Amino acid sequence: MTIEFARNLSSQPLAPEKRAAALENPGFGRVYTDHMVTITWTPDAGWHDAQVRPYGPLSLDPATAVFHYGQSIFEGFKAYVQPDGSIKTFRPDANGRRFQRSAHRLALPDLPVDDFVAAADLLISTDRDWVPAAEEKSLYVRPFMMATEAFLGVRPANHVTFLVIASPAGAYFAGGLHPVSIWLSEEYTRAAPGGTGAAKCAGNYAASLLAQQEASANGCDQVVFLDAVEKKWVEELGGMNVYFVFDDGTLATPPTSGSILEGVTRDAIVALAAERGHPVEERPVSIDEWRAGVASGRITEVFACGTAAVVTPLGRLAWRGGELSIGDGHTGKVTQDIRDALLAVQYGHAADTHGWMHTVC
Ligand SMILES: *Cc1c(COP(=O)(O)O)cnc(C)c1O
């Protein structure tokens, strides 16, 4: 049985001309659609009071557990206008399953994948005029779940809220795709074995911000983390997985063995790259192999991947006391090819041979 949603529609949706202006240059995460979905959970009633309702502020007691102990998880995926005018999302069921794994790790209640997908579908179809039609634009969908019990005792909350909000997104890089610079975090780690690195939880991001600040202070766009035990193996960026391209066409990406987030984009690229004749190895890559490989020419390209920025070339690696350039300052051929192949499926220009696209409306 899937949850029934009550419909409480906004009496003041944004005027069409204002919406059109917002969709013209939405940036990322600044503008939200007219509605949101909320579902409440308590131990006795389970998931209940599901509704789509006007987007707006929540009123929460200052003692609400999430403010204090961070029991909070989230997801992110996108909806795309297809050539025939329909709207599809990319692998929302994979996000729903990952959401369940994250919930389990944070001792939050299990939300069935069907309800996760239905909640997102309902919000997207209610606000379908908010899905930007232009190429490279999309509607970013943000489901999240948090402890909303007002209680300062430390234990899993007995009142939990699940929400879905959505935000039109433009091309992630306003100036077009260009290689970004990356700072190697040698002092701070993102995740440790047995920790929450594989869960998409709010606290992982809070813990990555100081390292990101260090990256910016050193003139870099993003930060890359090493494993917490040996400080030797490349794990991932603050919010993106990483791939290495070798001179024989092989791709390598670190295995998601507990401390690395299992990216849906990362997973799709395993399949897309293999189809395009690139053997893909999921294996540990050390920071020494990265440095030596770039120096010797064995490693020809490095890219990061995730829902928000899709596939992003890494052009420079810097650390305290040194740096190296990867490639010639332009997006590498393999990186561009994989990015194009993924976008072609998402925007409906290539056949969806994996059944990744989900029709919303
Ligand atoms: C969300 C996320 C990713 C990318 O996952 P996608 O499903 O591809 O968007 C990678 N690393 C971290 C830490 C993340 O939170």
mmCIF file of C-alpha atoms and ligand atoms in Angstrom:
data_model
loop_
_atom_site.group_PDB
_atom_site.id
_atom_site.type_symbol
_atom_site.label_atom_id
_atom_site.label_comp_id
_atom_site.label_asym_id
_atom_site.label_seq_id
_atom_site.Cartn_x
_atom_site.Cartn_y
_atom_site.Cartn_z
ATOM 1 C CA MET A 1 0.000 0.000 0.000
ATOM 2 C CA THR A 2 1.455 3.330 -0.967
ATOM 3 C CA ILE A 3 0.678 6.455 1.052
ATOM 4 C CA GLU A 4 -2.291 8.680 0.096
ATOM 5 C CA PHE A 5 -1.396 12.340 -0.252
ATOM 6 C CA ALA A 6 -3.758 15.202 0.622
ATOM 7 C CA ARG A 7 -3.633 18.114 -1.828
ATOM 8 C CA ASN A 8 -3.466 21.551 -0.311
ATOM 9 C CA LEU A 9 -2.577 23.756 -3.260
ATOM 10 C CA SER A 10 -1.114 27.236 -3.044
ATOM 11 C CA SER A 11 -3.538 30.132 -3.446
ATOM 12 C CA GLN A 12 -0.600 32.361 -4.351
ATOM 13 C CA PRO A 13 1.616 30.588 -6.889
ATOM 14 C CA LEU A 14 4.302 32.798 -8.391
ATOM 15 C CA ALA A 15 2.945 34.766 -11.364
ATOM 16 C CA PRO A 16 3.887 33.146 -14.720
ATOM 17 C CA GLU A 17 6.030 36.088 -15.825
ATOM 18 C CA LYS A 18 7.955 36.054 -12.529
ATOM 19 C CA ARG A 19 8.394 32.309 -12.812
ATOM 20 C CA ALA A 20 9.680 32.685 -16.379
ATOM 21 C CA ALA A 21 12.185 35.275 -15.121
ATOM 22 C CA ALA A 22 13.317 32.907 -12.355
ATOM 23 C CA LEU A 23 13.756 30.065 -14.861
ATOM 24 C CA GLU A 24 15.804 32.269 -17.179
ATOM 25 C CA ASN A 25 18.873 32.173 -14.945
ATOM 26 C CA PRO A 26 18.095 29.998 -11.920
ATOM 27 C CA GLY A 27 21.664 29.317 -10.759
ATOM 28 C CA PHE A 28 21.666 26.520 -8.187
ATOM 29 C CA GLY A 29 19.613 26.206 -4.991
ATOM 30 C CA ARG A 30 18.383 29.786 -4.819
ATOM 31 C CA VAL A 31 14.759 29.570 -6.062
ATOM 32 C CA TYR A 32 12.087 27.066 -5.001
ATOM 33 C CA THR A 33 8.856 25.957 -6.614
ATOM 34 C CA ASP A 34 5.366 26.792 -5.304
ATOM 35 C CA HIS A 35 4.871 23.573 -3.335
ATOM 36 C CA MET A 36 6.534 21.007 -1.094
ATOM 37 C CA VAL A 37 5.643 17.543 0.144
ATOM 38 C CA THR A 38 5.636 16.643 3.836
ATOM 39 C CA ILE A 39 5.023 13.297 5.556
ATOM 40 C CA THR A 40 5.155 12.725 9.307
ATOM 41 C CA TRP A 41 6.359 9.622 11.121
ATOM 42 C CA THR A 42 5.758 8.495 14.686
ATOM 43 C CA PRO A 43 6.348 5.012 16.138
ATOM 44 C CA ASP A 44 2.625 4.458 16.736
ATOM 45 C CA ALA A 45 1.132 5.813 13.518
ATOM 46 C CA GLY A 46 4.039 5.083 11.162
ATOM 47 C CA TRP A 47 4.125 7.334 8.080
ATOM 48 C CA HIS A 48 0.999 9.528 8.025
ATOM 49 C CA ASP A 49 -0.347 13.003 7.248
ATOM 50 C CA ALA A 50 1.182 12.980 3.757
ATOM 51 C CA GLN A 51 0.452 16.122 1.822
ATOM 52 C CA VAL A 52 1.546 18.390 -0.951
ATOM 53 C CA ARG A 53 1.196 21.940 0.313
ATOM 54 C CA PRO A 54 2.414 25.483 -0.359
ATOM 55 C CA TYR A 55 6.187 25.897 -0.044
ATOM 56 C CA GLY A 56 6.976 27.803 3.108
ATOM 57 C CA PRO A 57 8.843 28.028 6.415
ATOM 58 C CA LEU A 58 8.530 25.332 9.056
ATOM 59 C CA SER A 59 7.824 26.249 12.643
ATOM 60 C CA LEU A 60 9.983 24.148 14.969
ATOM 61 C CA ASP A 61 10.541 24.158 18.704
ATOM 62 C CA PRO A 62 14.104 25.289 19.608
ATOM 63 C CA ALA A 63 14.581 21.935 21.360
ATOM 64 C CA THR A 64 13.929 20.034 18.100
ATOM 65 C CA ALA A 65 16.432 17.177 18.030
ATOM 66 C CA VAL A 66 17.811 17.804 14.537
ATOM 67 C CA PHE A 67 19.189 21.201 15.615
ATOM 68 C CA HIS A 68 21.238 19.581 18.350
ATOM 69 C CA TYR A 69 22.238 16.113 17.239
ATOM 70 C CA GLY A 70 22.040 16.323 13.472
ATOM 71 C CA GLN A 71 19.836 13.283 12.859
ATOM 72 C CA SER A 72 19.207 14.249 9.251
ATOM 73 C CA ILE A 73 19.665 12.763 5.782
ATOM 74 C CA PHE A 74 18.993 13.969 2.259
ATOM 75 C CA GLU A 75 18.934 13.022 -1.420
ATOM 76 C CA GLY A 76 19.268 14.852 -4.709
ATOM 77 C CA PHE A 77 18.242 14.009 -8.263
ATOM 78 C CA LYS A 78 16.921 15.872 -11.281
ATOM 79 C CA ALA A 79 13.857 16.084 -13.535
ATOM 80 C CA TYR A 80 14.362 16.858 -17.241
ATOM 81 C CA VAL A 81 11.996 18.002 -19.982
ATOM 82 C CA GLN A 82 12.113 15.438 -22.801
ATOM 83 C CA PRO A 83 11.923 16.203 -26.538
ATOM 84 C CA ASP A 84 8.218 15.160 -26.536
ATOM 85 C CA GLY A 85 7.419 17.558 -23.668
ATOM 86 C CA SER A 86 7.083 14.862 -21.004
ATOM 87 C CA ILE A 87 9.079 15.075 -17.779
ATOM 88 C CA LYS A 88 11.364 12.304 -16.600
ATOM 89 C CA THR A 89 13.671 11.773 -13.634
ATOM 90 C CA PHE A 90 16.955 9.845 -13.626
ATOM 91 C CA ARG A 91 17.007 6.680 -11.491
ATOM 92 C CA PRO A 92 14.879 7.991 -8.585
ATOM 93 C CA ASP A 93 14.531 4.419 -7.302
ATOM 94 C CA ALA A 94 18.314 4.255 -6.833
ATOM 95 C CA ASN A 95 18.116 7.431 -4.758
ATOM 96 C CA GLY A 96 15.200 5.935 -2.821
ATOM 97 C CA ARG A 97 17.215 2.822 -1.983
ATOM 98 C CA ARG A 98 20.215 4.887 -0.951
ATOM 99 C CA PHE A 99 17.871 7.009 1.201
ATOM 100 C CA GLN A 100 16.832 3.820 2.990
ATOM 101 C CA ARG A 101 20.469 2.904 3.633
ATOM 102 C CA SER A 102 21.184 6.412 4.921
ATOM 103 C CA ALA A 103 18.089 6.273 7.154
ATOM 104 C CA HIS A 104 19.225 2.960 8.581
ATOM 105 C CA ARG A 105 22.675 4.346 9.435
ATOM 106 C CA LEU A 106 21.196 7.431 11.140
ATOM 107 C CA ALA A 107 18.567 5.372 13.050
ATOM 108 C CA LEU A 108 15.764 7.075 11.128
ATOM 109 C CA PRO A 109 12.611 5.208 10.004
ATOM 110 C CA ASP A 110 12.466 3.298 6.744
ATOM 111 C CA LEU A 111 10.490 5.034 3.974
ATOM 112 C CA PRO A 112 9.408 2.588 1.218
ATOM 113 C CA VAL A 113 11.062 3.359 -2.129
ATOM 114 C CA ASP A 114 7.645 3.543 -3.832
ATOM 115 C CA ASP A 115 6.544 6.284 -1.437
ATOM 116 C CA PHE A 116 9.835 8.148 -1.900
ATOM 117 C CA VAL A 117 9.349 8.116 -5.677
ATOM 118 C CA ALA A 118 5.603 8.903 -5.432
ATOM 119 C CA ALA A 119 6.302 11.927 -3.201
ATOM 120 C CA ALA A 120 8.828 13.318 -5.693
ATOM 121 C CA ASP A 121 6.516 12.583 -8.653
ATOM 122 C CA LEU A 122 3.660 14.400 -6.937
ATOM 123 C CA LEU A 123 5.739 17.512 -6.284
ATOM 124 C CA ILE A 124 7.192 17.543 -9.810
ATOM 125 C CA SER A 125 3.818 17.056 -11.490
ATOM 126 C CA THR A 126 2.167 19.690 -9.262
ATOM 127 C CA ASP A 127 4.920 22.175 -10.152
ATOM 128 C CA ARG A 128 5.604 20.912 -13.674
ATOM 129 C CA ASP A 129 5.688 24.460 -15.065
ATOM 130 C CA TRP A 130 8.824 24.938 -12.956
ATOM 131 C CA VAL A 131 10.867 22.368 -14.885
ATOM 132 C CA PRO A 132 13.041 24.481 -17.206
ATOM 133 C CA ALA A 133 12.923 23.267 -20.791
ATOM 134 C CA ALA A 134 16.318 24.494 -21.984
ATOM 135 C CA GLU A 135 19.244 22.161 -22.536
ATOM 136 C CA GLU A 136 21.514 21.839 -19.470
ATOM 137 C CA LYS A 137 18.682 23.089 -17.263
ATOM 138 C CA SER A 138 16.660 20.849 -14.958
ATOM 139 C CA LEU A 139 14.572 20.771 -11.803
ATOM 140 C CA TYR A 140 16.720 19.681 -8.863
ATOM 141 C CA VAL A 141 14.661 17.586 -6.435
ATOM 142 C CA ARG A 142 15.723 17.518 -2.785
ATOM 143 C CA PRO A 143 14.057 14.892 -0.531
ATOM 144 C CA PHE A 144 15.181 14.975 3.107
ATOM 145 C CA MET A 145 14.287 13.505 6.484
ATOM 146 C CA MET A 146 14.985 14.819 9.951
ATOM 147 C CA ALA A 147 14.304 14.345 13.652
ATOM 148 C CA THR A 148 11.488 16.770 14.530
ATOM 149 C CA GLU A 149 10.827 15.664 18.092
ATOM 150 C CA ALA A 150 11.317 18.438 20.672
ATOM 151 C CA PHE A 151 13.481 16.511 23.113
ATOM 152 C CA LEU A 152 17.076 16.972 24.261
ATOM 153 C CA GLY A 153 17.664 13.407 25.388
ATOM 154 C CA VAL A 154 20.048 11.507 23.127
ATOM 155 C CA ARG A 155 18.168 8.713 21.340
ATOM 156 C CA PRO A 156 16.544 8.218 17.922
ATOM 157 C CA ALA A 157 13.659 10.679 17.610
ATOM 158 C CA ASN A 158 10.041 9.588 17.998
ATOM 159 C CA HIS A 159 8.813 12.276 15.634
ATOM 160 C CA VAL A 160 10.349 12.459 12.180
ATOM 161 C CA THR A 161 9.471 14.544 9.124
ATOM 162 C CA PHE A 162 10.140 13.705 5.487
ATOM 163 C CA LEU A 163 10.006 16.562 2.993
ATOM 164 C CA VAL A 164 10.556 17.082 -0.706
ATOM 165 C CA ILE A 165 11.376 20.502 -2.122
ATOM 166 C CA ALA A 166 12.466 21.360 -5.670
ATOM 167 C CA SER A 167 14.600 24.055 -7.214
ATOM 168 C CA PRO A 168 15.122 24.917 -10.894
ATOM 169 C CA ALA A 169 18.810 24.583 -11.781
ATOM 170 C CA GLY A 170 20.817 26.131 -14.584
ATOM 171 C CA ALA A 171 24.094 24.925 -16.011
ATOM 172 C CA TYR A 172 26.231 24.314 -12.916
ATOM 173 C CA PHE A 173 29.147 26.239 -14.383
ATOM 174 C CA ALA A 174 27.907 29.555 -15.681
ATOM 175 C CA GLY A 175 30.953 30.090 -17.915
ATOM 176 C CA GLY A 176 30.674 26.669 -19.560
ATOM 177 C CA LEU A 177 32.564 23.499 -18.696
ATOM 178 C CA HIS A 178 36.183 24.083 -17.735
ATOM 179 C CA PRO A 179 38.611 22.100 -15.556
ATOM 180 C CA VAL A 180 38.464 22.923 -11.842
ATOM 181 C CA SER A 181 41.339 22.984 -9.365
ATOM 182 C CA ILE A 182 41.416 20.656 -6.415
ATOM 183 C CA TRP A 183 43.028 20.914 -2.989
ATOM 184 C CA LEU A 184 44.350 17.795 -1.281
ATOM 185 C CA SER A 185 43.180 17.770 2.341
ATOM 186 C CA GLU A 186 46.024 16.276 4.378
ATOM 187 C CA GLU A 187 44.830 17.382 7.806
ATOM 188 C CA TYR A 188 41.092 16.704 7.654
ATOM 189 C CA THR A 189 39.316 13.509 6.622
ATOM 190 C CA ARG A 190 35.694 13.147 5.523
ATOM 191 C CA ALA A 191 34.822 9.649 6.648
ATOM 192 C CA ALA A 192 36.259 6.746 8.611
ATOM 193 C CA PRO A 193 35.544 2.997 8.523
ATOM 194 C CA GLY A 194 32.400 2.340 10.548
ATOM 195 C CA GLY A 195 31.388 5.999 10.342
ATOM 196 C CA THR A 196 28.776 7.724 8.221
ATOM 197 C CA GLY A 197 30.740 8.286 5.001
ATOM 198 C CA ALA A 198 28.479 6.067 2.912
ATOM 199 C CA ALA A 199 25.325 7.756 4.243
ATOM 200 C CA LYS A 200 24.078 10.983 2.686
ATOM 201 C CA CYS A 201 23.784 12.751 6.023
ATOM 202 C CA ALA A 202 23.890 16.436 6.819
ATOM 203 C CA GLY A 203 26.793 16.094 9.246
ATOM 204 C CA ASN A 204 29.188 14.827 6.554
ATOM 205 C CA TYR A 205 28.783 18.125 4.773
ATOM 206 C CA ALA A 206 29.240 20.172 7.957
ATOM 207 C CA ALA A 207 32.473 18.253 8.571
ATOM 208 C CA SER A 208 33.766 18.965 5.059
ATOM 209 C CA LEU A 209 33.314 22.739 5.152
ATOM 210 C CA LEU A 210 36.530 23.637 6.965
ATOM 211 C CA ALA A 211 38.556 21.632 4.453
ATOM 212 C CA GLN A 212 36.616 23.345 1.644
ATOM 213 C CA GLN A 213 37.476 26.697 3.222
ATOM 214 C CA GLU A 214 41.146 25.676 3.277
ATOM 215 C CA ALA A 215 40.858 24.792 -0.414
ATOM 216 C CA SER A 216 39.439 28.230 -1.233
ATOM 217 C CA ALA A 217 42.125 29.959 0.837
ATOM 218 C CA ASN A 218 44.672 28.119 -1.302
ATOM 219 C CA GLY A 219 43.054 29.203 -4.541
ATOM 220 C CA CYS A 220 41.289 25.893 -5.273
ATOM 221 C CA ASP A 221 37.667 25.234 -6.264
ATOM 222 C CA GLN A 222 37.151 21.909 -4.489
ATOM 223 C CA VAL A 223 38.764 19.600 -1.949
ATOM 224 C CA VAL A 224 39.676 15.913 -2.282
ATOM 225 C CA PHE A 225 39.852 13.635 0.765
ATOM 226 C CA LEU A 226 42.086 10.671 1.525
ATOM 227 C CA ASP A 227 41.149 7.633 3.610
ATOM 228 C CA ALA A 228 41.224 8.242 7.373
ATOM 229 C CA VAL A 229 43.392 5.255 8.315
ATOM 230 C CA GLU A 230 46.454 5.319 6.066
ATOM 231 C CA LYS A 231 45.950 8.824 4.626
ATOM 232 C CA LYS A 232 47.057 7.302 1.362
ATOM 233 C CA TRP A 233 44.044 6.279 -0.709
ATOM 234 C CA VAL A 234 42.000 8.758 -2.703
ATOM 235 C CA GLU A 235 38.381 8.675 -1.550
ATOM 236 C CA GLU A 236 36.271 11.458 -3.063
ATOM 237 C CA LEU A 237 35.483 15.161 -3.106
ATOM 238 C CA GLY A 238 33.170 16.762 -0.531
ATOM 239 C CA GLY A 239 30.150 15.871 -2.674
ATOM 240 C CA MET A 240 31.379 14.111 -5.820
ATOM 241 C CA ASN A 241 33.029 10.802 -6.681
ATOM 242 C CA VAL A 242 36.245 10.680 -8.679
ATOM 243 C CA TYR A 243 37.431 8.844 -11.810
ATOM 244 C CA PHE A 244 40.915 8.457 -13.317
ATOM 245 C CA VAL A 245 41.450 7.966 -17.066
ATOM 246 C CA PHE A 246 44.562 6.036 -18.148
ATOM 247 C CA ASP A 247 46.496 6.266 -21.409
ATOM 248 C CA ASP A 248 45.249 2.832 -22.543
ATOM 249 C CA GLY A 249 41.606 3.965 -22.178
ATOM 250 C CA THR A 250 41.017 2.218 -18.852
ATOM 251 C CA LEU A 251 39.045 4.040 -16.164
ATOM 252 C CA ALA A 252 39.552 3.562 -12.431
ATOM 253 C CA THR A 253 37.381 4.725 -9.545
ATOM 254 C CA PRO A 254 37.852 3.978 -5.840
ATOM 255 C CA PRO A 255 35.568 1.210 -4.523
ATOM 256 C CA THR A 256 32.649 2.334 -2.343
ATOM 257 C CA SER A 257 33.649 0.143 0.576
ATOM 258 C CA GLY A 258 32.010 1.949 3.479
ATOM 259 C CA SER A 259 33.580 5.389 3.674
ATOM 260 C CA ILE A 260 32.759 6.546 0.128
ATOM 261 C CA LEU A 261 29.278 7.677 -0.892
ATOM 262 C CA GLU A 262 27.740 5.390 -3.519
ATOM 263 C CA GLY A 263 27.012 7.965 -6.200
ATOM 264 C CA VAL A 264 24.256 7.200 -8.695
ATOM 265 C CA THR A 265 26.251 9.127 -11.308
ATOM 266 C CA ARG A 266 29.366 7.104 -10.460
ATOM 267 C CA ASP A 267 27.373 3.899 -10.911
ATOM 268 C CA ALA A 268 25.883 5.011 -14.244
ATOM 269 C CA ILE A 269 29.360 5.869 -15.549
ATOM 270 C CA VAL A 270 30.602 2.343 -14.792
ATOM 271 C CA ALA A 271 28.033 1.111 -17.327
ATOM 272 C CA LEU A 272 28.323 3.970 -19.843
ATOM 273 C CA ALA A 273 32.119 3.827 -19.964
ATOM 274 C CA ALA A 274 32.172 0.063 -20.444
ATOM 275 C CA GLU A 275 29.716 0.420 -23.352
ATOM 276 C CA ARG A 276 32.018 2.966 -24.930
ATOM 277 C CA GLY A 277 34.936 0.556 -24.851
ATOM 278 C CA HIS A 278 36.587 1.724 -21.636
ATOM 279 C CA PRO A 279 37.376 -1.073 -19.190
ATOM 280 C CA VAL A 280 36.383 0.171 -15.705
ATOM 281 C CA GLU A 281 38.275 -0.879 -12.605
ATOM 282 C CA GLU A 282 36.777 -0.264 -9.194
ATOM 283 C CA ARG A 283 39.968 -0.337 -7.179
ATOM 284 C CA PRO A 284 41.900 1.749 -4.661
ATOM 285 C CA VAL A 285 43.986 4.554 -6.209
ATOM 286 C CA SER A 286 46.678 6.069 -4.006
ATOM 287 C CA ILE A 287 47.655 9.712 -3.981
ATOM 288 C CA ASP A 288 51.157 8.577 -5.035
ATOM 289 C CA GLU A 289 49.724 6.785 -8.073
ATOM 290 C CA TRP A 290 47.814 9.968 -8.966
ATOM 291 C CA ARG A 291 50.941 12.140 -8.765
ATOM 292 C CA ALA A 292 53.261 9.660 -10.505
ATOM 293 C CA GLY A 293 50.643 8.782 -13.127
ATOM 294 C CA VAL A 294 50.131 12.388 -14.168
ATOM 295 C CA ALA A 295 53.912 12.965 -14.221
ATOM 296 C CA SER A 296 54.555 9.900 -16.410
ATOM 297 C CA GLY A 297 51.560 10.419 -18.689
ATOM 298 C CA ARG A 298 49.890 7.171 -17.569
ATOM 299 C CA ILE A 299 46.985 9.186 -16.147
ATOM 300 C CA THR A 300 45.664 11.444 -18.887
ATOM 301 C CA GLU A 301 42.446 12.803 -17.355
ATOM 302 C CA VAL A 302 40.783 12.981 -13.946
ATOM 303 C CA PHE A 303 37.146 13.904 -13.437
ATOM 304 C CA ALA A 304 34.601 14.199 -10.642
ATOM 305 C CA CYS A 305 30.948 13.212 -10.942
ATOM 306 C CA GLY A 306 27.679 13.833 -9.134
ATOM 307 C CA THR A 307 24.086 14.829 -9.843
ATOM 308 C CA ALA A 308 24.524 18.596 -9.480
ATOM 309 C CA ALA A 309 27.589 19.134 -11.690
ATOM 310 C CA VAL A 310 27.238 15.887 -13.756
ATOM 311 C CA VAL A 311 30.865 15.290 -14.908
ATOM 312 C CA THR A 312 33.528 17.866 -14.095
ATOM 313 C CA PRO A 313 37.159 17.738 -15.277
ATOM 314 C CA LEU A 314 39.885 18.245 -12.661
ATOM 315 C CA GLY A 315 42.684 20.344 -14.154
ATOM 316 C CA ARG A 316 45.013 20.960 -11.226
ATOM 317 C CA LEU A 317 45.872 19.195 -7.976
ATOM 318 C CA ALA A 318 47.478 21.298 -5.244
ATOM 319 C CA TRP A 319 48.724 20.489 -1.745
ATOM 320 C CA ARG A 320 50.829 22.173 0.913
ATOM 321 C CA GLY A 321 54.126 22.665 -0.876
ATOM 322 C CA GLY A 322 53.306 21.596 -4.408
ATOM 323 C CA GLU A 323 50.950 21.246 -7.310
ATOM 324 C CA LEU A 324 50.605 19.569 -10.671
ATOM 325 C CA SER A 325 48.572 20.167 -13.807
ATOM 326 C CA ILE A 326 46.422 17.443 -15.325
ATOM 327 C CA GLY A 327 45.966 17.641 -19.092
ATOM 328 C CA ASP A 328 46.367 20.817 -21.126
ATOM 329 C CA GLY A 329 43.849 23.117 -19.407
ATOM 330 C CA HIS A 330 40.925 21.900 -21.524
ATOM 331 C CA THR A 331 38.302 19.242 -20.867
ATOM 332 C CA GLY A 332 39.755 15.856 -21.847
ATOM 333 C CA LYS A 333 38.249 13.793 -24.667
ATOM 334 C CA VAL A 334 37.103 10.878 -22.526
ATOM 335 C CA THR A 335 35.660 13.175 -19.853
ATOM 336 C CA GLN A 336 33.707 15.118 -22.477
ATOM 337 C CA ASP A 337 32.519 11.940 -24.188
ATOM 338 C CA ILE A 338 31.188 10.428 -20.945
ATOM 339 C CA ARG A 339 29.554 13.687 -19.914
ATOM 340 C CA ASP A 340 27.846 13.965 -23.323
ATOM 341 C CA ALA A 341 26.699 10.329 -23.211
ATOM 342 C CA LEU A 342 25.113 10.759 -19.782
ATOM 343 C CA LEU A 343 23.389 14.037 -20.665
ATOM 344 C CA ALA A 344 22.079 12.505 -23.910
ATOM 345 C CA VAL A 345 20.247 9.817 -21.915
ATOM 346 C CA GLN A 346 18.959 12.291 -19.320
ATOM 347 C CA TYR A 347 17.610 14.753 -21.916
ATOM 348 C CA GLY A 348 16.147 12.017 -24.083
ATOM 349 C CA HIS A 349 18.526 12.376 -27.043
ATOM 350 C CA ALA A 350 19.879 8.833 -26.701
ATOM 351 C CA ALA A 351 18.054 5.549 -26.184
ATOM 352 C CA ASP A 352 17.539 4.665 -22.526
ATOM 353 C CA THR A 353 18.915 1.141 -22.867
ATOM 354 C CA HIS A 354 19.303 0.660 -19.085
ATOM 355 C CA GLY A 355 15.773 1.689 -18.108
ATOM 356 C CA TRP A 356 17.200 4.560 -16.061
ATOM 357 C CA MET A 357 14.582 7.157 -16.973
ATOM 358 C CA HIS A 358 11.355 7.342 -14.962
ATOM 359 C CA THR A 359 8.331 9.081 -16.507
ATOM 360 C CA VAL A 360 6.747 11.545 -14.081
ATOM 361 C CA CYS A 361 4.188 13.303 -16.252
HETATM 362 C C1 LIG B 1 25.626 12.949 -3.255
HETATM 363 C C2 LIG B 1 27.082 12.676 -3.163
HETATM 364 C C3 LIG B 1 27.827 12.201 -4.258
HETATM 365 C C4 LIG B 1 27.263 12.039 -5.644
HETATM 366 O O1 LIG B 1 26.170 11.182 -5.698
HETATM 367 P P1 LIG B 1 25.174 11.234 -6.954
HETATM 368 O O2 LIG B 1 24.155 10.207 -6.620
HETATM 369 O O3 LIG B 1 25.955 10.908 -8.143
HETATM 370 O O4 LIG B 1 24.633 12.630 -7.002
HETATM 371 C C5 LIG B 1 29.161 11.893 -4.057
HETATM 372 N N1 LIG B 1 29.748 12.071 -2.861
HETATM 373 C C6 LIG B 1 29.072 12.544 -1.798
HETATM 374 C C7 LIG B 1 29.779 12.708 -0.505
HETATM 375 C C8 LIG B 1 27.724 12.866 -1.914
HETATM 376 O O5 LIG B 1 27.065 13.331 -0.854
#
